[in-house]
Amino acid sequence: MTPGTGAVRVVHGAAATLTCAGLAWTLWAGLEQPGYALAFGALIVVGELARWGAGPGEREPAPIGAAGALAYALLGECAGRDTSHGVLQVVAVVVAAALVGAVLHVARGRGPALDHVARRVLTVGFAAVCFQPLYNSGELERRLGQGPYYALFLLVLLLLTALCDAVLAAAMLRARTGFPYGPLLRDELRAILGIGSAVCATGAVMALAVAVAGLWALPVFCVPLLLTQLSFRRYAAVRTTYRQTIASLARATEIAGYTRPGHARRVASLSTAVGRELGLTGGDLTVLEYAALMHDIGQLSLVDPVPDGATTLLPVPEQRRIALLGGAVVRQTGVPSAVAVVVERQADPYREQPLPARIVRAVNAYDDLTGGSGRSASGALGALERLRLGTGQDYQPEVVESLARVLARGGLAPAPPG
């Protein structure tokens, strides 16, 4: 069992317990107002069917389903009639609908991740626990009425629900990866400003609209979120194509025989892990990944390839010349100028480098020294020792130690070539 897996089991256990309680109670007591439950369940099913694969920038792959689940948790009236469903029925309907909507994806081998399902259950349960008892008892209306204070209560509840989801997501990532919790939480909170804010706002508006206009409000208020989802999918497709273009450019040195197969990919993967270990997030990680992929592109200017592409073993002036040529090439590709700066400065003394350049330099040296397989004469531990000996001038000590921690979590096993 990897360190921190216990935290994941606690979250999964809590979600499973809440799910079992909701389903058992609903089966025993029966559905309250089944028409409402069916309508919101159908909305969640449609949202799940329309999901897309979640990537680093798509933290909510089924926004319509998430908004429908949140709206049902915050539903107090329908067309002026009080609702009577409680917290456990909310959980049961959300889980049942999500399972139905996931059947097609599971059949295609693209089912939702268990971590995501657990977060959905717990966050929707949190919102329902905070709202349903207060509303059903009449305490909420007596204290706040139906005016601006009620809207403010919903706003605060939405913020707390989003915060709950971010805390859970960051905790589970911390448990699975070992990366520092603070940067992971900042990443999750930043994601709330994107599709997360649209999900929360649409969920609250749906609940308020159904309270006045009835269930016909559901399809009407789904349209803005559907358009947002389509826009996000187009953006994700463009970004994927952009990254594939950069990866193809990076492979030019391998195809031409200047570097070992898989070198750029290994350096990029390990550099990103070290960057997360050091607290980099968001755009900084993207710059680091792109620079790591393209860090050797300057070798295409050489008449004779460096043996095994190991620029670490070249004289410093030659390393800098290759780095400057690489930066000039990168500037012609249209990537952010910050990427070119990292490529250009990867051979400078580390005290003069930005942090991404320090990371790329250390990781590139590690891959060069191990031959990309960990079976060289020095081996992985020997390569780390060489890096530690160079911390006076060439490599930042904190970067080298972060690299050692990342490798230790993987058993000092470098990524396979190719």
Coordinates of C-alpha atoms in Angstrom, one line a residue:
M1 CA 0.0 0.0 0.0
T2 CA 1.4 3.4 -1.0
P3 CA 1.7 6.2 1.5
G4 CA -1.5 8.0 2.0
T5 CA -3.7 5.3 0.5
G6 CA -5.5 5.2 3.8
A7 CA -6.9 8.6 3.1
V8 CA -8.4 7.5 -0.2
R9 CA -9.9 4.5 1.5
V10 CA -11.5 6.8 4.1
V11 CA -13.1 8.9 1.4
H12 CA -14.3 5.9 -0.6
G13 CA -15.6 4.3 2.6
A14 CA -17.5 7.4 3.6
A15 CA -19.0 7.7 0.1
A16 CA -20.0 4.0 0.1
T17 CA -21.6 4.2 3.5
L18 CA -23.6 7.2 2.5
T19 CA -24.6 5.5 -0.7
C20 CA -25.7 2.3 1.0
A21 CA -27.7 4.3 3.6
G22 CA -29.4 6.3 0.9
L23 CA -30.4 3.4 -1.3
A24 CA -31.5 1.3 1.7
W25 CA -33.7 4.0 3.1
T26 CA -35.2 4.8 -0.2
L27 CA -36.0 1.2 -0.9
W28 CA -37.5 0.7 2.5
A29 CA -39.5 4.0 2.7
G30 CA -40.2 4.4 -1.0
L31 CA -39.7 7.5 -3.2
E32 CA -41.2 10.7 -2.0
Q33 CA -42.7 12.6 -5.0
P34 CA -41.4 10.2 -7.6
G35 CA -42.2 12.6 -10.5
Y36 CA -39.6 15.1 -9.2
A37 CA -37.1 12.4 -8.6
L38 CA -37.6 10.9 -12.1
A39 CA -37.2 14.3 -13.7
F40 CA -33.9 15.2 -11.9
G41 CA -32.7 11.6 -12.3
A42 CA -33.3 11.8 -16.1
L43 CA -31.3 15.1 -16.2
I44 CA -28.4 13.5 -14.4
V45 CA -28.5 10.5 -16.8
V46 CA -28.4 12.8 -19.8
G47 CA -25.5 14.7 -18.2
E48 CA -23.6 11.5 -17.6
L49 CA -24.2 10.3 -21.1
A50 CA -22.8 13.7 -22.4
R51 CA -19.6 13.4 -20.3
W52 CA -16.1 13.7 -21.7
G53 CA -12.8 12.4 -20.4
A54 CA -11.5 14.5 -17.6
G55 CA -8.0 15.9 -18.2
P56 CA -5.8 18.4 -16.2
G57 CA -8.0 21.3 -17.1
E58 CA -11.4 19.5 -17.1
R59 CA -12.1 18.9 -13.5
E60 CA -15.8 18.2 -14.0
P61 CA -16.3 15.9 -17.0
A62 CA -20.1 15.8 -16.6
P63 CA -21.2 19.4 -15.7
I64 CA -24.9 18.9 -16.6
G65 CA -25.2 15.9 -14.4
A66 CA -23.3 17.7 -11.5
A67 CA -25.6 20.7 -11.9
G68 CA -28.7 18.5 -11.9
A69 CA -27.5 16.7 -8.7
L70 CA -26.8 20.0 -7.0
A71 CA -30.2 21.4 -8.0
Y72 CA -32.0 18.4 -6.5
A73 CA -30.0 18.7 -3.3
L74 CA -31.1 22.4 -3.1
L75 CA -34.7 21.9 -4.2
G76 CA -37.3 23.1 -1.7
E77 CA -40.3 23.8 -3.9
C78 CA -41.6 22.9 -7.3
A79 CA -44.1 25.3 -8.9
G80 CA -45.0 26.7 -5.4
R81 CA -45.5 23.3 -3.8
D82 CA -43.2 22.2 -1.0
T83 CA -41.0 19.1 -1.7
S84 CA -40.7 16.4 0.9
H85 CA -37.6 14.4 -0.2
G86 CA -34.8 14.3 2.3
V87 CA -31.0 13.9 2.3
L88 CA -30.9 10.1 1.8
Q89 CA -33.3 10.2 -1.1
V90 CA -31.1 12.9 -2.8
V91 CA -28.1 10.6 -2.5
A92 CA -30.1 7.6 -3.7
V93 CA -31.4 9.4 -6.8
V94 CA -28.0 10.9 -7.7
V95 CA -26.2 7.6 -7.4
A96 CA -28.8 5.6 -9.2
A97 CA -29.0 8.1 -12.1
A98 CA -25.2 8.3 -12.3
L99 CA -24.9 4.5 -12.5
V100 CA -27.5 4.3 -15.3
G101 CA -25.7 7.1 -17.2
A102 CA -22.4 5.4 -16.8
V103 CA -23.4 2.0 -18.2
L104 CA -22.6 3.0 -21.8
H105 CA -19.3 4.5 -20.9
V106 CA -18.4 1.4 -18.9
A107 CA -19.3 -0.8 -21.9
R108 CA -16.8 1.2 -23.9
G109 CA -14.1 1.0 -21.2
R110 CA -14.3 4.6 -20.3
G111 CA -16.3 4.5 -17.0
P112 CA -16.0 7.3 -14.5
A113 CA -13.1 7.1 -12.0
L114 CA -14.0 5.9 -8.5
D115 CA -12.4 9.0 -7.0
H116 CA -14.7 11.2 -9.0
V117 CA -17.8 9.2 -8.0
A118 CA -16.9 9.3 -4.3
R119 CA -16.4 13.1 -4.5
R120 CA -19.8 13.6 -6.3
V121 CA -21.6 11.6 -3.6
L122 CA -20.0 13.4 -0.7
T123 CA -20.3 16.9 -2.1
V124 CA -24.0 16.4 -3.0
G125 CA -24.6 14.8 0.3
F126 CA -22.9 17.8 2.0
A127 CA -25.1 20.3 0.2
A128 CA -28.3 18.3 0.9
V129 CA -27.4 18.0 4.6
C130 CA -26.9 21.7 4.9
F131 CA -30.1 22.6 3.0
Q132 CA -32.9 19.9 3.3
P133 CA -33.3 19.6 7.1
L134 CA -33.4 23.4 7.5
Y135 CA -35.9 23.8 4.6
N136 CA -38.2 20.9 5.5
S137 CA -38.4 22.0 9.1
G138 CA -39.4 25.5 8.0
E139 CA -36.5 27.0 10.0
L140 CA -34.9 28.4 6.9
E141 CA -38.0 30.3 5.8
R142 CA -38.7 31.6 9.3
R143 CA -35.3 33.0 9.7
L144 CA -34.4 34.2 6.2
G145 CA -37.7 34.3 4.3
Q146 CA -37.6 34.2 0.5
G147 CA -35.7 37.5 -0.1
P148 CA -32.1 38.4 -0.5
Y149 CA -31.0 36.7 2.7
Y150 CA -32.2 33.4 1.2
A151 CA -30.2 34.0 -2.0
L152 CA -27.2 34.9 0.2
F153 CA -27.6 31.6 2.1
L154 CA -27.6 29.7 -1.2
L155 CA -24.5 31.5 -2.4
V156 CA -22.6 30.7 0.8
L157 CA -23.8 27.1 0.7
L158 CA -22.5 26.8 -2.9
L159 CA -19.1 28.2 -1.9
L160 CA -18.9 25.8 0.9
T161 CA -19.8 22.9 -1.4
A162 CA -17.2 23.9 -4.0
L163 CA -14.6 24.2 -1.2
C164 CA -15.6 20.7 0.1
D165 CA -15.1 19.3 -3.4
A166 CA -11.7 21.0 -3.8
V167 CA -10.5 19.8 -0.4
L168 CA -11.5 16.2 -1.2
A169 CA -10.0 16.3 -4.6
A170 CA -6.7 17.7 -3.4
A171 CA -6.5 15.3 -0.5
M172 CA -7.0 12.3 -2.8
L173 CA -4.4 13.5 -5.2
R174 CA -2.0 14.1 -2.3
A175 CA -2.7 10.5 -1.1
R176 CA -2.1 9.0 -4.5
T177 CA 0.9 11.0 -5.7
G178 CA 2.6 12.3 -2.6
F179 CA 2.8 15.8 -4.0
P180 CA 2.5 18.7 -1.6
Y181 CA -1.1 19.4 -0.5
G182 CA -1.0 23.2 -0.8
P183 CA -0.3 23.5 -4.5
L184 CA -2.8 20.7 -5.3
L185 CA -5.5 22.6 -3.4
R186 CA -4.6 25.8 -5.2
D187 CA -5.0 24.0 -8.5
E188 CA -8.4 22.7 -7.5
L189 CA -9.6 26.1 -6.2
R190 CA -8.4 27.7 -9.5
A191 CA -10.5 25.1 -11.4
I192 CA -13.6 26.3 -9.5
L193 CA -13.3 29.6 -11.4
G194 CA -13.8 27.7 -14.6
I195 CA -16.4 25.0 -15.2
G196 CA -16.9 24.7 -11.4
S197 CA -18.5 28.1 -11.0
A198 CA -20.8 27.4 -14.0
V199 CA -21.9 24.1 -12.4
C200 CA -22.6 25.7 -9.0
A201 CA -24.4 28.7 -10.5
T202 CA -26.5 26.6 -12.8
G203 CA -27.5 24.2 -10.1
A204 CA -28.7 27.0 -7.8
V205 CA -30.6 28.7 -10.7
M206 CA -32.2 25.5 -11.6
A207 CA -33.5 24.9 -8.1
L208 CA -34.8 28.5 -7.8
A209 CA -36.4 28.3 -11.3
V210 CA -38.1 24.9 -10.6
A211 CA -39.5 26.4 -7.4
V212 CA -41.4 29.0 -9.4
A213 CA -41.9 27.5 -12.9
G214 CA -41.9 23.8 -12.2
L215 CA -40.0 21.0 -13.9
W216 CA -40.2 22.7 -17.3
A217 CA -37.4 25.0 -16.1
L218 CA -34.9 22.1 -16.2
P219 CA -34.4 21.8 -19.9
V220 CA -34.4 25.6 -20.3
F221 CA -31.7 26.3 -17.8
C222 CA -29.6 23.4 -19.1
V223 CA -28.9 25.2 -22.3
P224 CA -26.3 27.7 -21.0
L225 CA -24.4 24.9 -19.3
L226 CA -24.6 22.8 -22.5
L227 CA -23.1 25.6 -24.5
T228 CA -20.4 26.0 -21.9
Q229 CA -19.7 22.3 -22.1
L230 CA -19.4 22.4 -25.9
S231 CA -17.0 25.4 -25.7
F232 CA -14.8 23.5 -23.1
R233 CA -14.7 20.5 -25.4
R234 CA -13.6 22.6 -28.3
Y235 CA -10.9 24.2 -26.2
A236 CA -9.8 20.9 -24.9
A237 CA -9.5 19.5 -28.5
V238 CA -7.4 22.5 -29.6
R239 CA -5.2 22.2 -26.6
T240 CA -4.7 18.5 -27.2
T241 CA -3.8 19.1 -30.8
Y242 CA -1.4 21.9 -29.7
R243 CA 0.4 19.6 -27.3
Q244 CA 0.6 16.8 -29.8
T245 CA 2.3 19.2 -32.2
I246 CA 4.9 20.1 -29.6
A247 CA 5.4 16.5 -28.8
S248 CA 5.9 15.7 -32.5
L249 CA 8.5 18.6 -32.8
A250 CA 10.3 17.2 -29.8
R251 CA 10.6 13.8 -31.4
A252 CA 12.4 15.3 -34.4
T253 CA 15.7 14.8 -32.5
E254 CA 14.9 11.2 -31.9
I255 CA 13.9 10.5 -35.5
A256 CA 17.1 12.2 -36.7
G257 CA 19.2 10.1 -34.4
Y258 CA 20.4 12.9 -32.1
T259 CA 18.8 11.6 -28.9
R260 CA 17.8 8.2 -27.5
P261 CA 14.2 7.1 -28.1
G262 CA 11.8 8.4 -25.5
H263 CA 14.3 10.8 -23.9
A264 CA 12.2 13.9 -24.4
R265 CA 9.1 12.2 -23.0
R266 CA 10.9 10.8 -20.0
V267 CA 12.4 14.2 -19.2
A268 CA 9.0 15.9 -19.6
S269 CA 7.2 13.4 -17.4
L270 CA 9.8 13.4 -14.6
S271 CA 10.3 17.2 -14.8
T272 CA 6.5 17.7 -14.3
A273 CA 6.6 15.4 -11.3
V274 CA 9.5 17.3 -9.8
G275 CA 7.7 20.6 -10.5
R276 CA 4.7 19.5 -8.6
E277 CA 6.9 18.3 -5.8
L278 CA 8.3 21.9 -5.6
G279 CA 4.9 23.5 -5.7
L280 CA 4.5 24.6 -9.3
T281 CA 0.9 24.7 -10.5
G282 CA -1.3 25.6 -13.5
G283 CA 0.5 27.5 -16.3
D284 CA 3.9 27.1 -14.7
L285 CA 3.6 23.3 -15.0
T286 CA 2.5 23.7 -18.7
V287 CA 5.6 25.9 -19.4
L288 CA 7.8 23.3 -17.7
E289 CA 6.3 20.4 -19.6
Y290 CA 6.7 22.1 -23.0
A291 CA 10.2 23.2 -22.3
A292 CA 11.2 19.7 -21.1
L293 CA 9.8 18.2 -24.3
M294 CA 11.7 20.7 -26.5
H295 CA 14.9 21.1 -24.5
D296 CA 17.1 19.2 -26.9
I297 CA 15.8 20.7 -30.2
G298 CA 18.9 22.8 -30.5
Q299 CA 20.9 19.6 -31.3
L300 CA 19.4 19.6 -34.8
S301 CA 21.9 22.4 -35.6
L302 CA 24.8 20.1 -35.0
V303 CA 26.8 18.6 -37.9
D304 CA 27.6 15.4 -35.9
P305 CA 25.2 14.1 -33.2
V306 CA 26.4 14.0 -29.6
P307 CA 27.0 10.4 -28.5
D308 CA 23.7 9.1 -27.2
G309 CA 22.4 12.7 -27.2
A310 CA 24.0 13.2 -23.7
T311 CA 24.6 17.0 -23.7
T312 CA 25.4 16.8 -20.0
L313 CA 28.8 15.5 -20.9
L314 CA 29.7 18.3 -23.3
P315 CA 31.8 21.3 -22.4
V316 CA 29.7 24.1 -20.9
P317 CA 30.2 26.6 -23.8
E318 CA 28.9 23.9 -26.2
Q319 CA 25.9 23.2 -23.9
R320 CA 25.0 26.9 -23.9
R321 CA 25.4 27.2 -27.7
I322 CA 23.0 24.3 -28.2
A323 CA 20.6 25.8 -25.6
L324 CA 20.6 29.2 -27.4
L325 CA 20.0 27.6 -30.7
G326 CA 17.2 25.5 -29.2
G327 CA 15.6 28.7 -27.8
A328 CA 15.7 30.3 -31.2
V329 CA 13.9 27.4 -32.8
V330 CA 11.3 27.3 -30.0
R331 CA 10.5 31.0 -30.6
Q332 CA 9.6 30.2 -34.2
T333 CA 7.0 27.6 -33.1
G334 CA 4.5 30.0 -31.5
V335 CA 4.7 28.6 -28.0
P336 CA 4.8 31.0 -25.1
S337 CA 8.1 32.9 -24.8
A338 CA 8.5 31.6 -21.3
V339 CA 9.1 28.2 -22.8
A340 CA 11.9 29.5 -25.0
V341 CA 13.5 31.2 -22.0
V342 CA 13.6 27.9 -20.2
V343 CA 15.2 26.2 -23.2
E344 CA 17.7 29.0 -23.7
R345 CA 18.8 29.1 -20.0
Q346 CA 19.0 25.4 -19.2
A347 CA 22.8 25.4 -19.4
D348 CA 23.4 28.5 -17.2
P349 CA 24.6 28.2 -13.6
Y350 CA 21.6 27.3 -11.6
R351 CA 21.6 30.5 -9.5
E352 CA 21.0 32.5 -12.7
Q353 CA 18.2 30.2 -14.0
P354 CA 14.4 30.3 -13.4
L355 CA 13.1 27.3 -11.5
P356 CA 11.7 25.5 -14.6
A357 CA 15.2 25.6 -16.2
R358 CA 16.8 24.3 -13.0
I359 CA 14.4 21.4 -13.1
V360 CA 14.9 20.6 -16.8
R361 CA 18.7 20.7 -16.4
A362 CA 18.7 18.3 -13.4
V363 CA 16.3 15.8 -14.9
N364 CA 18.0 15.9 -18.3
A365 CA 21.3 15.2 -16.6
Y366 CA 19.7 12.3 -14.6
D367 CA 18.3 10.7 -17.8
D368 CA 21.7 11.2 -19.6
L369 CA 23.6 9.6 -16.8
T370 CA 21.3 6.6 -16.4
G371 CA 21.0 6.1 -20.2
G372 CA 17.2 6.3 -19.8
S373 CA 16.9 2.8 -18.4
G374 CA 18.7 2.9 -15.0
R375 CA 21.0 0.1 -16.1
S376 CA 24.1 2.2 -16.9
A377 CA 27.3 1.8 -15.0
S378 CA 26.4 4.4 -12.5
G379 CA 22.8 3.4 -12.2
A380 CA 20.0 5.5 -10.7
L381 CA 21.6 5.9 -7.3
G382 CA 25.0 6.7 -8.8
A383 CA 23.4 9.3 -11.1
L384 CA 21.8 11.0 -8.1
E385 CA 25.1 11.1 -6.3
R386 CA 26.7 12.7 -9.4
L387 CA 24.0 15.4 -9.3
R388 CA 24.5 16.0 -5.6
L389 CA 28.2 16.5 -6.2
G390 CA 27.3 19.1 -8.8
T391 CA 25.1 21.2 -6.5
G392 CA 27.8 23.8 -5.9
Q393 CA 27.5 25.1 -9.4
D394 CA 25.3 23.1 -11.8
Y395 CA 22.2 21.9 -10.0
Q396 CA 20.1 23.4 -7.3
P397 CA 20.2 21.2 -4.1
E398 CA 16.4 21.5 -3.6
V399 CA 15.7 20.3 -7.1
V400 CA 18.0 17.3 -6.8
E401 CA 16.4 16.3 -3.5
S402 CA 12.9 16.7 -4.9
L403 CA 14.0 14.5 -7.9
A404 CA 15.3 11.9 -5.4
R405 CA 11.9 11.9 -3.5
V406 CA 10.0 11.5 -6.7
L407 CA 12.2 8.6 -7.8
A408 CA 12.0 7.0 -4.4
R409 CA 8.2 6.9 -4.6
G410 CA 8.6 5.1 -7.9
G411 CA 11.3 2.8 -6.6
L412 CA 14.0 4.7 -8.5
A413 CA 12.6 3.2 -11.7
P414 CA 12.9 5.6 -14.7
A415 CA 10.2 5.6 -17.3
P416 CA 10.6 3.1 -20.0
P417 CA 12.1 4.2 -23.3
G418 CA 10.0 4.8 -26.4

